[in-house]
Coordinates of C-alpha atoms and ligand atoms in Angstrom, one line a residue:
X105 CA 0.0 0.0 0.0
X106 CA 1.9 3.8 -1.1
X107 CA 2.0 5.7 1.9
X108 CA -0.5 8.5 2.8
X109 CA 1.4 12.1 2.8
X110 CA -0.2 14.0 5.8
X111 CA 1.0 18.1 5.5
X112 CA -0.1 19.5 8.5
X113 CA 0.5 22.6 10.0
X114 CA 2.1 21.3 13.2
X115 CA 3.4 17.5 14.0
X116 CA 3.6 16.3 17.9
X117 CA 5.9 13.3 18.4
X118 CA 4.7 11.6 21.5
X119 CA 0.9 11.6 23.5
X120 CA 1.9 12.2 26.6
X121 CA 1.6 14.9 29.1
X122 CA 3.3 17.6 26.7
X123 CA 2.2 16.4 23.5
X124 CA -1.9 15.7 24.7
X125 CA -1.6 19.6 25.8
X126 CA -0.2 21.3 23.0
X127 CA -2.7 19.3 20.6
X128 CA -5.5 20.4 22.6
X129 CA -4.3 23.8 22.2
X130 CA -3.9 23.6 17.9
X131 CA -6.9 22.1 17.8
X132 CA -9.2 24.5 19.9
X133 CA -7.1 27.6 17.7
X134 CA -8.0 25.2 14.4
X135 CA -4.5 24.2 13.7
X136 CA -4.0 21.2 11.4
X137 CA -2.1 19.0 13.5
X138 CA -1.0 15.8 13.5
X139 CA 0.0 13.5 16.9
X140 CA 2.3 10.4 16.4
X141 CA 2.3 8.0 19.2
X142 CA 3.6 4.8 19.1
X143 CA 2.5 2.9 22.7
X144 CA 0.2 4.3 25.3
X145 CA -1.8 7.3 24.6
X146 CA -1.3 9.7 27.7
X147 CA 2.5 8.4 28.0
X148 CA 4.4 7.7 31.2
X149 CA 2.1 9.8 33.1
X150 CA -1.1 8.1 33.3
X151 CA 0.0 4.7 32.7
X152 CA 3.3 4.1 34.1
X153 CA 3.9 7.2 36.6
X154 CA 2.2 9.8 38.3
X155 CA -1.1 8.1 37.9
X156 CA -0.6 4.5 39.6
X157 CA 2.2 5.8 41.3
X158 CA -0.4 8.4 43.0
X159 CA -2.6 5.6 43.4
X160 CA -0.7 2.9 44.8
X161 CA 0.2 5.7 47.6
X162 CA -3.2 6.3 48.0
X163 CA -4.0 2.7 49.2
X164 CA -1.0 2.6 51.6
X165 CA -2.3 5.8 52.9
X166 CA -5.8 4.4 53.9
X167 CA -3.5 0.9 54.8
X168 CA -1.3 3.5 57.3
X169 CA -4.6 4.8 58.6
X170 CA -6.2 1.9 59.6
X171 CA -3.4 0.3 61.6
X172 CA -2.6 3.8 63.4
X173 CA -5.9 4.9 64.5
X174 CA -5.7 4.0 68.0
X175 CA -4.4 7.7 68.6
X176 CA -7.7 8.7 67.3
X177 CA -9.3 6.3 69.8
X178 CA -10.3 4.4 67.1
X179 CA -10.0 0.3 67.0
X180 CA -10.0 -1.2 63.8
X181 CA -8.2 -4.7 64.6
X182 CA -6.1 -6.8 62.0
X183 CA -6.3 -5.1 58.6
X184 CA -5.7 -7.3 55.7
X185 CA -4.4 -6.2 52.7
X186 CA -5.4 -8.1 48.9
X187 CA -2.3 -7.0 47.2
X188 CA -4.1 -8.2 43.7
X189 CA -7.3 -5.7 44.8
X190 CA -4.7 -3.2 45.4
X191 CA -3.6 -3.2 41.9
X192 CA -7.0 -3.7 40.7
X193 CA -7.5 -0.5 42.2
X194 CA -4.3 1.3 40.4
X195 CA -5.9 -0.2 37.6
X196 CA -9.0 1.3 37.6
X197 CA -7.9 4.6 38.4
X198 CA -5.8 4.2 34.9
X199 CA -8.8 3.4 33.1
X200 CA -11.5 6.2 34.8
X201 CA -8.5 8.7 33.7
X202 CA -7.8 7.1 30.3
X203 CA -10.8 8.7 28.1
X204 CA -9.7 12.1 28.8
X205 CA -6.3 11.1 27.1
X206 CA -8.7 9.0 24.4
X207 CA -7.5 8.5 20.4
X208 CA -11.3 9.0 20.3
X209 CA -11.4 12.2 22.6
X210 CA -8.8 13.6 20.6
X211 CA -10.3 12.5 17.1
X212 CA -13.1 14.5 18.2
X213 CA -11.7 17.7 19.1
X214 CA -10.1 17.6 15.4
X215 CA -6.4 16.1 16.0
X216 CA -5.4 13.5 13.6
X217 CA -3.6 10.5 15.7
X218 CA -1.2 8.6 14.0
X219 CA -0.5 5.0 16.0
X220 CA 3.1 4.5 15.0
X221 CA 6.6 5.1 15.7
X222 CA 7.7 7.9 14.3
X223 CA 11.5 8.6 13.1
X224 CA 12.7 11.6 11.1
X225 CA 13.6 10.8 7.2
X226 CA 15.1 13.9 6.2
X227 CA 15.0 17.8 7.7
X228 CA 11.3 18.3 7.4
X229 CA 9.9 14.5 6.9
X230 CA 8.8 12.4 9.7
X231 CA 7.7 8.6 8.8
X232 CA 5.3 7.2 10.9
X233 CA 3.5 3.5 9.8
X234 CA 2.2 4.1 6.5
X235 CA 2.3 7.8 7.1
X236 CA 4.7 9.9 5.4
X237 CA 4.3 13.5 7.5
X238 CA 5.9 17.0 6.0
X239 CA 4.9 19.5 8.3
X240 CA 5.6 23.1 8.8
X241 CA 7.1 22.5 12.2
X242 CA 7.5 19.5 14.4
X243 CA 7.5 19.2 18.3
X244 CA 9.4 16.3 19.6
X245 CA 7.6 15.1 23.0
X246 CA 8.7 11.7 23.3
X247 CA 9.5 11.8 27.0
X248 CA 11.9 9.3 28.8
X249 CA 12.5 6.1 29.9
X250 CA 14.0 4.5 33.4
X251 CA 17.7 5.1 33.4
X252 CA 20.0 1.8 34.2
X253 CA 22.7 2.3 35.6
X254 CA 25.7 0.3 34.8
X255 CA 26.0 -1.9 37.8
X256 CA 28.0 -5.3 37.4
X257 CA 25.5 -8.2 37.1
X258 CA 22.5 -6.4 36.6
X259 CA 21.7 -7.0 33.0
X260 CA 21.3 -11.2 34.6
X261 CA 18.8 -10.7 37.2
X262 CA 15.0 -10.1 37.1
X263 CA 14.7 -6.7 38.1
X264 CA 11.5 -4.1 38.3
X265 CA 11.0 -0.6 37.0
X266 CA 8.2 2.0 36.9
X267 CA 6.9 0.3 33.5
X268 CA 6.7 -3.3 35.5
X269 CA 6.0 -2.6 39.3
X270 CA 2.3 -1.7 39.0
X271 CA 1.9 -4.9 37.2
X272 CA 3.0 -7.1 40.2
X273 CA 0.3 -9.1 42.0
X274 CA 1.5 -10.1 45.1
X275 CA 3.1 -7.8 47.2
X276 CA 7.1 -8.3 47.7
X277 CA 8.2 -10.2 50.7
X278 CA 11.4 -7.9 51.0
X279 CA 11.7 -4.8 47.8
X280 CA 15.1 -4.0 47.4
X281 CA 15.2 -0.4 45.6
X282 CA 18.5 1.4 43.8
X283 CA 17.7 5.0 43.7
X284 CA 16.4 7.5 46.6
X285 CA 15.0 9.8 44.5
X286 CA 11.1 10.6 44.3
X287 CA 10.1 7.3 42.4
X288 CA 11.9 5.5 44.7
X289 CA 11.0 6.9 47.8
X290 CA 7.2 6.9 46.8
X291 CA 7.7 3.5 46.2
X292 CA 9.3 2.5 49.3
X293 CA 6.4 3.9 51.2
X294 CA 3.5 2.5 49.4
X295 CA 5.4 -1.3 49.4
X296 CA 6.0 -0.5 52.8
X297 CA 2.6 0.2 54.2
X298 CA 1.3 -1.9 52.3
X299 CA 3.3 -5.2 53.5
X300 CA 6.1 -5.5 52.0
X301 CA 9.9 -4.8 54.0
X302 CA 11.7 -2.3 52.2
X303 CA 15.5 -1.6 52.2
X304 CA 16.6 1.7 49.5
X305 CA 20.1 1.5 48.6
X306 CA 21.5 5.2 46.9
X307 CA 24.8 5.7 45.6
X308 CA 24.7 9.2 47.3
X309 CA 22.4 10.7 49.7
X310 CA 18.2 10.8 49.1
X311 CA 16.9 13.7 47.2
X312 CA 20.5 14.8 46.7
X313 CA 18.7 17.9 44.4
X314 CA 16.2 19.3 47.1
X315 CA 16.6 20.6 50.9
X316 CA 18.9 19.2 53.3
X317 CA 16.5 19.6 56.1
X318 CA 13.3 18.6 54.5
X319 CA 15.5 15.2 53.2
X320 CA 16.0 14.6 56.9
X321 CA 12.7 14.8 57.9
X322 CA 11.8 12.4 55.0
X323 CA 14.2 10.1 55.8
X324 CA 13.8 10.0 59.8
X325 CA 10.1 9.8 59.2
X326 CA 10.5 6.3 57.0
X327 CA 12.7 5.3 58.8
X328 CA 11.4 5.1 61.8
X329 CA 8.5 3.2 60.4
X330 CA 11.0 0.2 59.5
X331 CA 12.2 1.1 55.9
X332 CA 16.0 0.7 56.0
X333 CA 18.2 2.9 54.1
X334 CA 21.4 2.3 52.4
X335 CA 22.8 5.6 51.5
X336 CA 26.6 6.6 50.0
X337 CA 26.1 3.0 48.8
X338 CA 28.9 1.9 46.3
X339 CA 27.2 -1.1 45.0
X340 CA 29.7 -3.4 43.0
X341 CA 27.5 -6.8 41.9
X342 CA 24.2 -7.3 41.6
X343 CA 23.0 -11.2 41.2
X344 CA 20.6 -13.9 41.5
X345 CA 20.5 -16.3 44.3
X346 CA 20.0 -20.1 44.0
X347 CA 16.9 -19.7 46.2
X348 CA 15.7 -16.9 43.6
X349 CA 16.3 -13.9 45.9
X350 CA 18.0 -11.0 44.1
X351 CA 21.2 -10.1 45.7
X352 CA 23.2 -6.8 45.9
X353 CA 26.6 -6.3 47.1
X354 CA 27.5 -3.0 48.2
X355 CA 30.2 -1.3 50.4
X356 CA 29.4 1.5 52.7
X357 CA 32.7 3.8 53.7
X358 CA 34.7 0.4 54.6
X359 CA 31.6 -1.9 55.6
X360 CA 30.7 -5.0 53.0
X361 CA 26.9 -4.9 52.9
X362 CA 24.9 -8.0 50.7
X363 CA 21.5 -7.8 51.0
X364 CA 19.2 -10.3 49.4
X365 CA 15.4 -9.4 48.7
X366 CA 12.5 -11.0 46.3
X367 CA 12.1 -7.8 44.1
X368 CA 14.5 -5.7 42.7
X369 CA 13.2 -2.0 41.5
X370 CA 15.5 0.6 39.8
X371 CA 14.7 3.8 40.5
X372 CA 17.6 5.7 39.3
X373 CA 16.6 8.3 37.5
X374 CA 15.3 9.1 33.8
X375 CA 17.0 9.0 30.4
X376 CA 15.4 11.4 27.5
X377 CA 13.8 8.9 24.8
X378 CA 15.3 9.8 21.2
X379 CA 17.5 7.4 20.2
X380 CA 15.3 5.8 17.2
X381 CA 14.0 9.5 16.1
X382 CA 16.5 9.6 13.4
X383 CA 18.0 13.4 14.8
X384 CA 20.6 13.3 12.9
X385 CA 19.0 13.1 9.8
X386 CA 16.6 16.0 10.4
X387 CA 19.6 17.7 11.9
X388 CA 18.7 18.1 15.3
X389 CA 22.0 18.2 17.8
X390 CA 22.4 16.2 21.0
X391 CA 24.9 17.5 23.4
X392 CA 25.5 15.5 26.7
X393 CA 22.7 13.3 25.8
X394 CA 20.7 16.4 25.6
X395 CA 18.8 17.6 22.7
X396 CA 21.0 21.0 22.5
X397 CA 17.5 23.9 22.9
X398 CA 17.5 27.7 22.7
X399 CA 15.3 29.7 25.3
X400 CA 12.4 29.5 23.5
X401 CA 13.1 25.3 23.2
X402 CA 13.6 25.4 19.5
X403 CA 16.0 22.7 18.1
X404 CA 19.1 23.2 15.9
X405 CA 16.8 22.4 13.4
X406 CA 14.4 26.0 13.2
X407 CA 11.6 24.0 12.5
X408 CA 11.3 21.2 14.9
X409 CA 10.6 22.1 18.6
X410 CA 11.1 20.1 21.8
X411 CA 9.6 19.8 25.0
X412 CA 8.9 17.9 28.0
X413 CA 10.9 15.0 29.8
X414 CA 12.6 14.4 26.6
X415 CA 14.2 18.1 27.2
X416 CA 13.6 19.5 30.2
X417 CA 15.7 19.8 33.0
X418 CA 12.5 19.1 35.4
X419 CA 10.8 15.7 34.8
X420 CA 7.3 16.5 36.1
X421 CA 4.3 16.5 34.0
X422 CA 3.1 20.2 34.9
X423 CA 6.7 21.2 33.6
X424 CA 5.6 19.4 30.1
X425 CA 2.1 21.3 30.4
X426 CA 3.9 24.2 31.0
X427 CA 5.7 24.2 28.3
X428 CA 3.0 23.1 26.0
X429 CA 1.7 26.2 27.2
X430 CA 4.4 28.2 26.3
X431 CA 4.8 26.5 22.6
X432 CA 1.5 27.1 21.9
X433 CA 1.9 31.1 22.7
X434 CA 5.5 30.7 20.3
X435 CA 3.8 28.9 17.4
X436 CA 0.2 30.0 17.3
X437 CA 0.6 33.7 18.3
X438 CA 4.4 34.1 17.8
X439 CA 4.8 35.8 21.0
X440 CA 8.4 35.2 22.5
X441 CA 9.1 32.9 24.9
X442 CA 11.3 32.1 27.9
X443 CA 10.9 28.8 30.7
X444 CA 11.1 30.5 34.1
X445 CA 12.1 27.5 35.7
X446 CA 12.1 29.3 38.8
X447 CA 8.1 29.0 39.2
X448 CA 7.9 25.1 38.6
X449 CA 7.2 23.6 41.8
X450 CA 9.3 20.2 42.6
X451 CA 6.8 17.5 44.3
X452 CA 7.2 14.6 46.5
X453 CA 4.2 12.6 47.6
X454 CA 5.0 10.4 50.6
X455 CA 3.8 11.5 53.8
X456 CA 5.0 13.9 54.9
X457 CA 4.8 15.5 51.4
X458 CA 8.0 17.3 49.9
X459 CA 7.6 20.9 47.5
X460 CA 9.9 23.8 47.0
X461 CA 9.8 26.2 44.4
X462 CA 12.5 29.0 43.6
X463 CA 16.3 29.2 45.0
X464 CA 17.3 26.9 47.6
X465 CA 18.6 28.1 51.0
X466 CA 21.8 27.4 49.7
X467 CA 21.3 29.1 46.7
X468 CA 19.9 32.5 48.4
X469 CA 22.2 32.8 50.7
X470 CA 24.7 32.3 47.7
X471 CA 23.2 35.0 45.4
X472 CA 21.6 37.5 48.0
X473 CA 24.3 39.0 50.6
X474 CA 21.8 39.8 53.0
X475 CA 19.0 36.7 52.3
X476 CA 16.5 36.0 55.0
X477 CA 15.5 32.8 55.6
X478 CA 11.6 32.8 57.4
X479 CA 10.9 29.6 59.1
X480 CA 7.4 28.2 60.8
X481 CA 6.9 24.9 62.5
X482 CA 3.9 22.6 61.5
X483 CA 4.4 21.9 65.7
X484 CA 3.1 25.1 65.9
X485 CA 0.1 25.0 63.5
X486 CA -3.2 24.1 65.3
X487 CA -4.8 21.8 62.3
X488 CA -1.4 20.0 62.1
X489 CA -1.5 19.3 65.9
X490 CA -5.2 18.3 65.7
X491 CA -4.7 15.9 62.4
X492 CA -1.4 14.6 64.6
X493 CA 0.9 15.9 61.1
X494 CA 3.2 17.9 63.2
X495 CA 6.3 16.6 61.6
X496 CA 7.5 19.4 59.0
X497 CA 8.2 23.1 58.2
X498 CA 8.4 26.0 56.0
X499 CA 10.8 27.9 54.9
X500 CA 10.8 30.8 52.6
X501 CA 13.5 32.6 50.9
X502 CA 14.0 36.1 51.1
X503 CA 16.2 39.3 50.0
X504 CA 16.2 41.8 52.4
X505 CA 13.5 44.0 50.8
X506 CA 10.8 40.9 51.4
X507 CA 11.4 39.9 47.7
X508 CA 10.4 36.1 47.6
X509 CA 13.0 33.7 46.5
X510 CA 12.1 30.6 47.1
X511 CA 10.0 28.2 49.7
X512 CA 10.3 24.4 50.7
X513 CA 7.5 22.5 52.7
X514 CA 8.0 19.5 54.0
X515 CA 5.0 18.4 55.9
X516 CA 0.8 17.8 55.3
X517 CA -0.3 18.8 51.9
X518 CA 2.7 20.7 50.7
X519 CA 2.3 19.8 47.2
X520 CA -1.0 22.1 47.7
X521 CA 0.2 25.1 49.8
X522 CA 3.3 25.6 47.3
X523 CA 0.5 26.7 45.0
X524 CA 0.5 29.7 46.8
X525 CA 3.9 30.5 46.7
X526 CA 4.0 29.6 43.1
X527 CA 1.5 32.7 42.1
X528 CA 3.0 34.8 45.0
X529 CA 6.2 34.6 42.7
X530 CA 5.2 34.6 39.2
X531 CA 2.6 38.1 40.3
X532 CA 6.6 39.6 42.0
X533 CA 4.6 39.7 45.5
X534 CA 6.8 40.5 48.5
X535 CA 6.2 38.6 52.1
X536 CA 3.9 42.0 53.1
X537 CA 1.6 41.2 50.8
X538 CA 1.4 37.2 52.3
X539 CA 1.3 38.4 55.5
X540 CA -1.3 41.1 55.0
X541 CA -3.7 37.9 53.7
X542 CA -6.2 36.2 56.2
X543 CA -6.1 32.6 56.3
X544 CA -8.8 30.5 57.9
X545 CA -8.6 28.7 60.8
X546 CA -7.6 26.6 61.5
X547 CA -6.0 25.5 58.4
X548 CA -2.3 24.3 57.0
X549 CA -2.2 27.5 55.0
X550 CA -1.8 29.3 58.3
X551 CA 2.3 28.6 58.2
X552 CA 2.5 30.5 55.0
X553 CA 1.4 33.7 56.9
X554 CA 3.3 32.8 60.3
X555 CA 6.1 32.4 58.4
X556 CA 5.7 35.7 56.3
X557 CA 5.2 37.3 59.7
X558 CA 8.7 36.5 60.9
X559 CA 9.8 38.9 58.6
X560 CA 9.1 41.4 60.5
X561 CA 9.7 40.1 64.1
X562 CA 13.3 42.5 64.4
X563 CA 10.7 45.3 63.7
X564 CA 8.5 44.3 66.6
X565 CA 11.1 43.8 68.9
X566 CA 12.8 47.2 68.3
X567 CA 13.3 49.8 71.0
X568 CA 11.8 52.7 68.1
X569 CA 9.5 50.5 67.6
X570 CA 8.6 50.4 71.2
X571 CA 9.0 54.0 71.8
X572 CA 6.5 54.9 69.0
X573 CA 3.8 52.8 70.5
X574 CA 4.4 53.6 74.3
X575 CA 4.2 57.7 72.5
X576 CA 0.9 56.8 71.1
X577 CA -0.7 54.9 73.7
X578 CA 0.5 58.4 75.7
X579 CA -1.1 60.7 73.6
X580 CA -4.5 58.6 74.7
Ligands
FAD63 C1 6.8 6.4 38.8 C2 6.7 7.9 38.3 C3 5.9 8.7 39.1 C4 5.8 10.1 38.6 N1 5.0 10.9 39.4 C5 4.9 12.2 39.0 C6 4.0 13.1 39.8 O1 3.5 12.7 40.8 N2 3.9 14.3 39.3 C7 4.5 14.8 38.2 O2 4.4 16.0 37.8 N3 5.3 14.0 37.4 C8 5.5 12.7 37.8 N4 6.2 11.8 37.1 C9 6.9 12.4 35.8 C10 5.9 12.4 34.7 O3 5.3 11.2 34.5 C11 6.6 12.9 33.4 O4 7.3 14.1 33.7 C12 5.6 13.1 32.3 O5 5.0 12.0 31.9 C13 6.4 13.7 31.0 O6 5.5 13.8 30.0 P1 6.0 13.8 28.5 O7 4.9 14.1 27.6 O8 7.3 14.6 28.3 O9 6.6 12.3 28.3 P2 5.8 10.9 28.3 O10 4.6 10.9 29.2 O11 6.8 9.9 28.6 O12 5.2 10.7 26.9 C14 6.0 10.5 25.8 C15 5.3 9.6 24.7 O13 6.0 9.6 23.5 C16 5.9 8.3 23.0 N5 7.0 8.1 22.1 C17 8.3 8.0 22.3 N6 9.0 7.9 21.2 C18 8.2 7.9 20.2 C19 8.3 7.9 18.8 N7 9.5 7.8 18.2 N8 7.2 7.9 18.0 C20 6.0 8.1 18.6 N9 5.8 8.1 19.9 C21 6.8 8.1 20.7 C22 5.9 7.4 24.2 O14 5.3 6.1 23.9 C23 5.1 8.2 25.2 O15 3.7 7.9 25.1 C24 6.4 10.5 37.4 C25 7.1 9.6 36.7 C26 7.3 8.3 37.1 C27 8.1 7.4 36.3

């Protein structure tokens, strides 16, 4: 059969987060576009990532609940836990998701799907199936893929990754995990609660990218629920057992450590999917195993465009929306462009709950002479004491004029109240403004305002200060 030559406006390589956004965009604006996806429409997301991942939480959540509601008063005896109804239940959050990220939802709005893999033929042709595609410019959004790391023995033994671990039925008698990063830390506490013993092994320390502080709390809080952790690990084999068991040999400082566990997951880290996209041919440049991007994530190539985990230097799906968002202003309205990376929030969804947004404390202190760093204490919010959640903090990052920096919460729905922070940034508000609001109470929001507060606690406890109110109180 001859090929079918498709000349659409705009092409999208890959239906996940990033590509299903930006052709929603074209096609609301009536673009002529075109989406090429070869697996799983709605990518790594919804059906090997933030979805199950969210969901299989969830469950260890309610799991956690019931066996520690005696501090409630509350008696709920021996819980058991159907593994296989547990995955039946990651399941079917997958599928009441999976219409919104439909072939047929799509076909409807007006985007032509093309079911295929696609790989560059020349500088402006893409080939996908039986489809030959010349479009006026391409977007590349074929995400990643686990990273594995070069560890001796590993390509012998059985081992897990996000694509598999949702698909096992029983839970593991003993999960080993390589990599303390978000994936693996999520999944060391939803095995955990949910029966399985857990040991995570990392080659440096846990969330080596994010707050020193907030990592602690993270890792004491695990911890002390029984997962063990293996950190500065130097792992040098990795085999199989005659009893089946996965093994993994590992030194820490001058200690031998073997551990041997049913399950094996690796969990270090993502690698940017392009290796069978033909680049070079369409004359799109890979540095460091990076596809080489201006601001505006154009290419080398001036008509193909890339974005999302296959790019970006966060690998979060509201970083590919985002800059879906911000192609669709570049290509449909030809407005410039420019990624403020600065007002993408970084998310961790154990309990407690991990988000920053902006500089570091590190990094403010670095760049700002005279940084202030405003701290409150979940120990010290009323809903967090009456929810027993009291483990956690903010912190927010300021210059000296009140300009906000940055913020990190560890603690009870910080994934939600770095919203807050996130639109206090992007609008240039200044710690005045956060602590002129008026939160409810009692709620979690409540520490964004304490903590704005501090700001201003030198001024309250100044003699002028002082002097000024004891002169008006004097004048009657
Ligand atoms: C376990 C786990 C948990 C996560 N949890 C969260 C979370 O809680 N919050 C969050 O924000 N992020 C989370 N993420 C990250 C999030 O899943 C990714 O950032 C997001 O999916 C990236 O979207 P994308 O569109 O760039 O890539 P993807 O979702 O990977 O989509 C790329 C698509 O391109 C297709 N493709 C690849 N090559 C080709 C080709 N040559 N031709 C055609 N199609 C192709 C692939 O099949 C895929 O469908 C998680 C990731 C994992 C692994």
């Amino acid at each position: 059969m001859a090929d079918t030559l498709l000349k659409p406006d705009l092409c999208i390589i890959g239906a996940g987060s990033a590509g299903l956004s930006l052709a929603a965009m074209a096609a609301a604006l009536n673009v002529p576009v075109v989406l090429v996806e070869r697996d799983k429409m709605g990518g790594d997301c919804l059906n090997f990532g933030c979805v199950p991942s969210k969901a299989l939480l969830a469950a260890g959540k309610a799991a956690h609940a019931m066996q520690n509601s005696t501090l409630f008063g509350l008696e709920c005896g021996d819980v058991t836990i159907h593994f296989d109804q547990v995955q039946s239940h990651v399941q079917d959050i997958i599928r009441t998701i999976e219409p919104t990220d439909s072939i047929a939802r799509y076909e409807a709005m007006g985007v032509k799907v093309v079911t295929a893999e696609g790989r560059f033929t020349d500088d402006r042709t893409l080939q996908a199936g039986d489809y030959t595609i010349r479009a006026r410019r391409f977007v590349i959004a074929t995400g990643s893929r686990p990273f594995i790391p070069p560890l001796p023995g590993l390509n012998e033994v059985r081992y897990l990754t996000n694509e598999t671990v949702f698909q096992l039925t029983t839970c593991p008698d003993h999960l080993l995990i390589i990599g303390g990063g978000p994936i693996g830390l999520e999944m060391a506490q939803a095995h955990h609660r949910l029966g399985a013993k857990v040991s995570l092994i990392e080659k440096g320390e846990i969330l080596a990218r994010e707050d020193r502080e907030a990592a602690a709390i993270i890792r004491q809080q695990l911890q002390s629920k029984g997962i063990a952790f293996y950190e500065n690990a130097d792992i040098h084999a990795v085999s199989t057992e005659e009893s089946g068991s996965v093994r993994v040999d590992f030194k820490q400082g001058q200690e031998d450590h073997a551990l041997e566990g049913s399950h094996l997951l690796i969990a270090t880290g993502r690698a940017p999917h392009f290796e069978r996209l033909g680049l070079e041919r369409a004359f799109v440049k890979v540095r460091n195993n990076r596809i080489k991007l201006s601001s505006s994530l154009r290419t080398t190539n001036r008509r193909i465009y890339a974005m999302g985990d296959v790019s970006s230097p966060y690998q979060f799906t509201h970083m590919a929306s985002y800059e879906a968002s911000l192609l669709a202003r570049k290509l449909f309205f030809r407005l410039p462009i420019r990624v403020q990376k600065h007002l993408v929030p970084r998310t961790l969804y154990t309990e407690p709950e991990y988000a920053s947004i902006g500089l570091s404390e590190a990094e403010a202190l670095q760049c700002h002479r005279k940084a202030r760093i405003l701290r409150w204490s979940y120990h010290d919010n009323d809903r967090a004491i009456a929810e027993r959640q009291t483990n956690g903090f903010i912190k927010v990052m300021t210059d000296r004029r009140g300009t906000i920096l940055g913020c990190v919460i560890v603690g009870a729905r910080a994934g939600e109240l770095i919203h807050f922070w996130g639109l206090a940034m992007s609008q240039k508000l200044k710690v005045k403004d956060i602590a002129a609001t008026v939160p409810a109470y009692p709620t979690y929001s409540e520490i964004s305002k304490r903590a704005s507060v501090e700001f201003y606690k030198s001024t309250f406890s100044s003699p002028a200060v002082k002097r000024l109110v004891r002169w008006l109180r004097w004048l009657g």
